[in-house]
């Protein structure tokens, strides 16, 4: 299982410093998602992240910044994916760009094979979006995905739920509220999640 951290939508005091600390603590993948921010604001945030970590960043908005910062991961929201030609996605993949996307419907997963992985949400009630409740039914388990993308659980992910999503057949977990609802505790929370993932990879 893998662990992915998604940025807060809102600006966080000392955000770039926290992101750098998370990378130094072993964060392998960071999704930069700022739907309400301007391209200048997103660019300024990236400027304050250590360039050594740029290859671990996936951009949700302003994909045109990828070339400027030598970022090779692009995320397509569900809406963006539907508005993008399949040929365009395939062309980017062939150029070495690593693509990811999001879906709320497990039945769509086999059709997303051009993507390296997809978020499936909300698995549990969201920690960052009040009222955004789980759509996963009791006893849910991902079917054999074959050549489909890896599937990452998103929504309400906390350390004590990692074993549950592993048993559901997910390939990893993405966290947002668990990290950013208490940014002063971001590193401690990340370490707990990271330890939980490591234990599951050893035991299960």
CSV table of C-alpha atoms in Angstrom, one decimal:
chain,number,residue,atom,x,y,z
A,1,UNK,CA,0.0,0.0,0.0
A,2,UNK,CA,1.1,3.6,-0.7
A,3,UNK,CA,0.4,6.8,1.1
A,4,UNK,CA,-0.4,10.0,-0.7
A,5,UNK,CA,-0.9,13.5,0.8
A,6,UNK,CA,-3.2,16.1,-0.8
A,7,UNK,CA,-2.8,19.8,-0.1
A,8,UNK,CA,-5.4,21.8,1.7
A,9,UNK,CA,-7.6,23.9,-0.6
A,10,UNK,CA,-7.0,27.0,1.6
A,11,UNK,CA,-3.7,28.7,2.4
A,12,UNK,CA,-2.0,27.3,5.5
A,13,UNK,CA,0.4,29.4,7.6
A,14,UNK,CA,3.9,28.0,7.0
A,15,UNK,CA,2.5,25.6,4.4
A,16,UNK,CA,5.6,25.3,2.2
A,17,UNK,CA,7.7,24.5,5.3
A,18,UNK,CA,5.3,21.8,6.4
A,19,UNK,CA,5.3,20.3,2.9
A,20,UNK,CA,9.2,20.3,2.9
A,21,UNK,CA,9.2,18.6,6.3
A,22,UNK,CA,6.7,16.0,5.1
A,23,UNK,CA,8.9,15.2,2.1
A,24,UNK,CA,12.0,15.0,4.4
A,25,UNK,CA,10.0,12.6,6.6
A,26,UNK,CA,9.4,10.2,3.6
A,27,UNK,CA,6.4,11.5,1.8
A,28,UNK,CA,6.6,9.8,-1.6
A,29,UNK,CA,3.7,11.6,-3.4
A,30,UNK,CA,2.1,15.1,-2.9
A,31,UNK,CA,-0.9,16.3,-4.7
A,32,UNK,CA,-1.0,20.0,-5.1
A,33,UNK,CA,-4.7,20.9,-5.2
A,34,UNK,CA,-5.7,24.6,-5.0
A,35,UNK,CA,-8.9,25.0,-7.0
A,36,UNK,CA,-9.5,28.5,-5.5
A,37,UNK,CA,-6.0,29.8,-6.0
A,38,UNK,CA,-4.6,31.8,-8.9
A,39,UNK,CA,-1.7,30.5,-11.0
A,40,UNK,CA,0.5,33.1,-9.4
A,41,UNK,CA,-0.4,31.8,-5.9
A,42,UNK,CA,0.3,28.2,-6.8
A,43,UNK,CA,3.6,29.2,-8.5
A,44,UNK,CA,4.6,31.1,-5.4
A,45,UNK,CA,4.0,28.0,-3.2
A,46,UNK,CA,6.0,25.8,-5.5
A,47,UNK,CA,8.8,28.3,-5.4
A,48,UNK,CA,9.1,27.7,-1.7
A,49,UNK,CA,9.2,23.9,-2.0
A,50,UNK,CA,12.7,22.4,-2.3
A,51,UNK,CA,13.2,21.6,-6.1
A,52,UNK,CA,14.6,18.2,-5.0
A,53,UNK,CA,11.0,17.2,-4.4
A,54,UNK,CA,9.4,18.4,-7.6
A,55,UNK,CA,9.3,15.0,-9.1
A,56,UNK,CA,7.1,13.8,-6.3
A,57,UNK,CA,4.4,16.5,-6.9
A,58,UNK,CA,1.3,16.0,-8.9
A,59,UNK,CA,-0.5,19.1,-10.2
A,60,UNK,CA,-4.3,19.3,-10.1
A,61,UNK,CA,-4.6,22.8,-11.6
A,62,UNK,CA,-2.5,24.9,-13.9
A,63,UNK,CA,-0.8,21.9,-15.7
A,64,UNK,CA,1.1,24.5,-17.7
A,65,UNK,CA,3.4,25.0,-14.7
A,66,UNK,CA,4.7,21.4,-15.1
A,67,UNK,CA,7.3,22.4,-17.7
A,68,UNK,CA,8.5,25.4,-15.7
A,69,UNK,CA,9.2,23.3,-12.6
A,70,UNK,CA,10.1,20.0,-14.3
A,71,UNK,CA,7.0,18.3,-12.7
A,72,UNK,CA,6.1,15.1,-14.5
A,73,UNK,CA,2.8,14.2,-12.7
A,74,UNK,CA,-0.6,15.6,-13.7
A,75,UNK,CA,-3.9,14.9,-12.0
A,76,UNK,CA,-7.2,15.2,-13.8
A,77,UNK,CA,-10.3,15.8,-11.8
A,78,UNK,CA,-13.4,13.9,-12.9
A,79,UNK,CA,-14.6,17.0,-14.7
A,80,UNK,CA,-11.2,17.7,-16.4
A,81,UNK,CA,-11.0,14.1,-17.5
A,82,UNK,CA,-14.4,14.2,-19.2
A,83,UNK,CA,-13.3,17.4,-21.0
A,84,UNK,CA,-10.0,16.0,-22.3
A,85,UNK,CA,-9.7,13.9,-25.4
A,86,UNK,CA,-8.5,10.3,-24.9
A,87,UNK,CA,-5.8,11.0,-27.6
A,88,UNK,CA,-4.5,13.9,-25.5
A,89,UNK,CA,-4.1,11.8,-22.4
A,90,UNK,CA,-2.4,9.0,-24.3
A,91,UNK,CA,0.0,11.4,-25.9
A,92,UNK,CA,1.0,12.8,-22.5
A,93,UNK,CA,1.5,9.3,-21.2
A,94,UNK,CA,3.7,8.5,-24.2
A,95,UNK,CA,5.8,11.6,-23.4
A,96,UNK,CA,6.5,10.2,-19.9
A,97,UNK,CA,3.9,12.2,-18.0
A,98,UNK,CA,2.5,10.1,-15.1
A,99,UNK,CA,-1.3,10.6,-15.0
A,100,UNK,CA,-3.8,10.2,-12.2
A,101,UNK,CA,-7.5,10.9,-11.9
A,102,UNK,CA,-10.5,10.8,-9.6
A,103,UNK,CA,-13.8,8.9,-9.7
A,104,UNK,CA,-16.8,8.3,-7.4
A,105,UNK,CA,-17.9,5.2,-9.3
A,106,UNK,CA,-16.0,1.9,-8.9
A,107,UNK,CA,-17.6,0.6,-12.1
A,108,UNK,CA,-15.7,3.2,-14.1
A,109,UNK,CA,-12.3,1.9,-13.0
A,110,UNK,CA,-11.7,-0.5,-15.8
A,111,UNK,CA,-12.1,2.4,-18.3
A,112,UNK,CA,-9.3,4.4,-16.8
A,113,UNK,CA,-6.4,2.3,-17.9
A,114,UNK,CA,-4.5,5.3,-19.3
A,115,UNK,CA,-4.0,6.6,-15.7
A,116,UNK,CA,-1.4,5.3,-13.3
A,117,UNK,CA,-3.9,5.4,-10.5
A,118,UNK,CA,-7.3,6.8,-9.6
A,119,UNK,CA,-8.7,8.1,-6.3
A,120,UNK,CA,-12.0,6.5,-5.4
A,121,UNK,CA,-14.1,8.6,-2.9
A,122,UNK,CA,-15.6,9.1,-0.5
A,123,UNK,CA,-14.7,5.8,1.2
A,124,UNK,CA,-15.5,7.1,4.6
A,125,UNK,CA,-17.2,10.4,5.7
A,126,UNK,CA,-14.9,13.2,4.8
A,127,UNK,CA,-12.8,14.9,7.4
A,128,UNK,CA,-12.3,18.0,5.4
A,129,UNK,CA,-15.8,18.5,3.8
A,130,UNK,CA,-18.7,18.4,6.3
A,131,UNK,CA,-21.7,16.6,4.8
A,132,UNK,CA,-19.6,14.7,2.2
A,133,UNK,CA,-20.6,11.2,3.3
A,134,UNK,CA,-19.4,7.8,2.3
A,135,UNK,CA,-21.0,6.1,-0.7
A,136,UNK,CA,-19.3,2.8,0.0
A,137,UNK,CA,-21.6,0.0,1.0
A,138,UNK,CA,-20.9,-2.5,3.9
A,139,UNK,CA,-18.9,-5.4,2.7
A,140,UNK,CA,-17.5,-3.5,-0.3
A,141,UNK,CA,-14.5,-5.0,-2.0
A,142,UNK,CA,-12.7,-4.0,-5.2
A,143,UNK,CA,-13.0,-6.7,-7.9
A,144,UNK,CA,-9.9,-8.0,-9.7
A,145,UNK,CA,-8.8,-4.9,-11.6
A,146,UNK,CA,-6.7,-6.6,-14.2
A,147,UNK,CA,-4.9,-4.0,-16.3
A,148,UNK,CA,-6.8,-1.1,-14.7
A,149,UNK,CA,-5.1,1.6,-12.7
A,150,UNK,CA,-4.2,1.3,-9.1
A,151,UNK,CA,-7.0,2.4,-6.8
A,152,UNK,CA,-6.4,4.8,-4.0
A,153,UNK,CA,-8.9,5.3,-1.2
A,154,UNK,CA,-9.8,8.9,-0.4
A,155,UNK,CA,-12.2,10.4,2.1
A,156,UNK,CA,-12.1,10.1,5.9
A,157,UNK,CA,-8.8,8.2,6.0
A,158,UNK,CA,-7.2,7.9,9.4
A,159,UNK,CA,-4.5,5.6,10.8
A,160,UNK,CA,-7.1,3.2,12.4
A,161,UNK,CA,-8.9,2.7,9.0
A,162,UNK,CA,-5.8,1.6,7.0
A,163,UNK,CA,-6.4,-2.1,7.7
A,164,UNK,CA,-10.0,-1.7,6.6
A,165,UNK,CA,-9.1,-0.2,3.2
A,166,UNK,CA,-6.4,-2.8,2.7
A,167,UNK,CA,-9.0,-5.6,3.2
A,168,UNK,CA,-11.3,-3.7,0.7
A,169,UNK,CA,-8.6,-4.3,-1.9
A,170,UNK,CA,-7.3,-0.7,-2.3
A,171,UNK,CA,-3.7,-0.2,-3.4
A,172,UNK,CA,-3.2,2.8,-1.1
A,173,UNK,CA,-4.7,5.7,0.8
A,174,UNK,CA,-4.8,9.5,0.2
A,175,UNK,CA,-5.2,11.9,3.1
A,176,UNK,CA,-6.2,15.5,3.3
A,177,UNK,CA,-8.2,16.4,6.4
A,178,UNK,CA,-6.2,14.1,8.6
A,179,UNK,CA,-3.1,16.2,7.9
A,180,UNK,CA,-4.4,19.7,7.4
A,181,UNK,CA,-7.3,20.0,10.0
A,182,UNK,CA,-4.5,20.4,12.5
A,183,UNK,CA,-1.4,21.5,10.5
A,184,UNK,CA,0.6,22.0,13.7
A,185,UNK,CA,0.3,18.2,14.1
A,186,UNK,CA,0.9,17.4,10.5
A,187,UNK,CA,4.2,15.6,11.0
A,188,UNK,CA,3.0,13.5,13.9
A,189,UNK,CA,-0.1,12.5,12.0
A,190,UNK,CA,1.9,11.6,8.9
A,191,UNK,CA,4.3,9.5,11.0
A,192,UNK,CA,1.3,7.5,12.4
A,193,UNK,CA,-0.1,7.0,9.0
A,194,UNK,CA,3.3,6.0,7.5
A,195,UNK,CA,3.9,3.5,10.3
A,196,UNK,CA,0.4,2.0,9.7
A,197,UNK,CA,1.1,1.6,6.0
A,198,UNK,CA,4.6,0.1,6.7
A,199,UNK,CA,3.1,-2.5,9.2
A,200,UNK,CA,0.4,-3.5,6.7
A,201,UNK,CA,2.9,-4.0,3.9
A,202,UNK,CA,4.9,-6.3,6.2
A,203,UNK,CA,2.0,-8.2,7.8
A,204,UNK,CA,-0.7,-8.5,5.1
